[in-house]
Coordinates of C-alpha atoms in Angstrom, one line a residue:
M1 CA -16.0 -3.2 -9.9
I2 CA -15.6 0.5 -9.4
L3 CA -12.0 0.1 -7.9
N4 CA -11.1 -1.4 -11.1
Q5 CA -11.8 1.9 -13.0
R6 CA -8.7 4.0 -14.1
I7 CA -10.0 7.1 -12.6
I8 CA -12.5 7.2 -9.7
T9 CA -13.9 10.2 -7.7
R10 CA -13.1 9.6 -4.0
E11 CA -14.4 10.9 -0.9
S12 CA -13.3 11.0 2.8
L13 CA -14.9 8.4 5.1
D14 CA -13.4 9.5 8.5
S15 CA -14.2 7.1 11.3
S16 CA -12.5 6.3 14.7
V17 CA -12.5 2.5 15.7
P18 CA -12.0 0.8 18.9
A19 CA -8.1 0.2 19.2
A20 CA -8.9 -3.1 20.9
L21 CA -10.0 -4.5 17.6
K22 CA -6.5 -3.9 16.2
L23 CA -8.0 -3.3 12.7
K24 CA -5.0 -1.6 11.1
K25 CA -2.6 -4.5 12.0
R26 CA -5.2 -7.0 11.0
L27 CA -5.9 -5.3 7.6
K28 CA -2.1 -5.1 6.9
R29 CA -1.7 -8.8 7.6
F30 CA -4.7 -9.7 5.7
A31 CA -3.4 -7.5 2.9
L32 CA 0.1 -9.2 2.9
D33 CA -1.3 -12.8 3.3
N34 CA -3.6 -12.2 0.3
E35 CA -1.1 -10.3 -2.1
L36 CA -3.0 -7.1 -1.7
D37 CA -0.3 -5.3 -0.1
H38 CA -0.1 -3.2 -3.4
L39 CA -3.6 -1.8 -2.7
P40 CA -4.5 1.1 -0.3
I41 CA -6.1 -0.2 3.0
G42 CA -9.0 2.1 2.1
D43 CA -9.8 0.0 -0.8
I44 CA -9.9 -3.1 1.0
V45 CA -12.3 -1.5 3.7
S46 CA -14.4 0.0 0.9
V47 CA -15.0 -3.4 -0.7
A48 CA -15.6 -5.1 2.7
L49 CA -18.1 -2.3 3.8
D50 CA -19.9 -2.2 0.3
E51 CA -20.5 -6.1 0.7
W52 CA -21.8 -5.7 4.2
L53 CA -24.1 -3.0 3.3
T54 CA -25.2 -4.8 0.0
A55 CA -26.0 -7.9 1.9
R56 CA -28.4 -6.1 4.0
G57 CA -30.1 -4.4 1.1
F58 CA -28.6 -0.9 1.2

């Protein structure tokens, strides 16, 4: 997986999301529950978005 590489080039993916989804709060809870709180939230989002796009053939 690309996130396991020691040095990776990063780019910003700025996006506004509906506050009603409470994504920041839910992501933090997910990270704590799965002992991933040492990872940046952006890495968790990257993996989720990559899997979603890959499943759709992109």
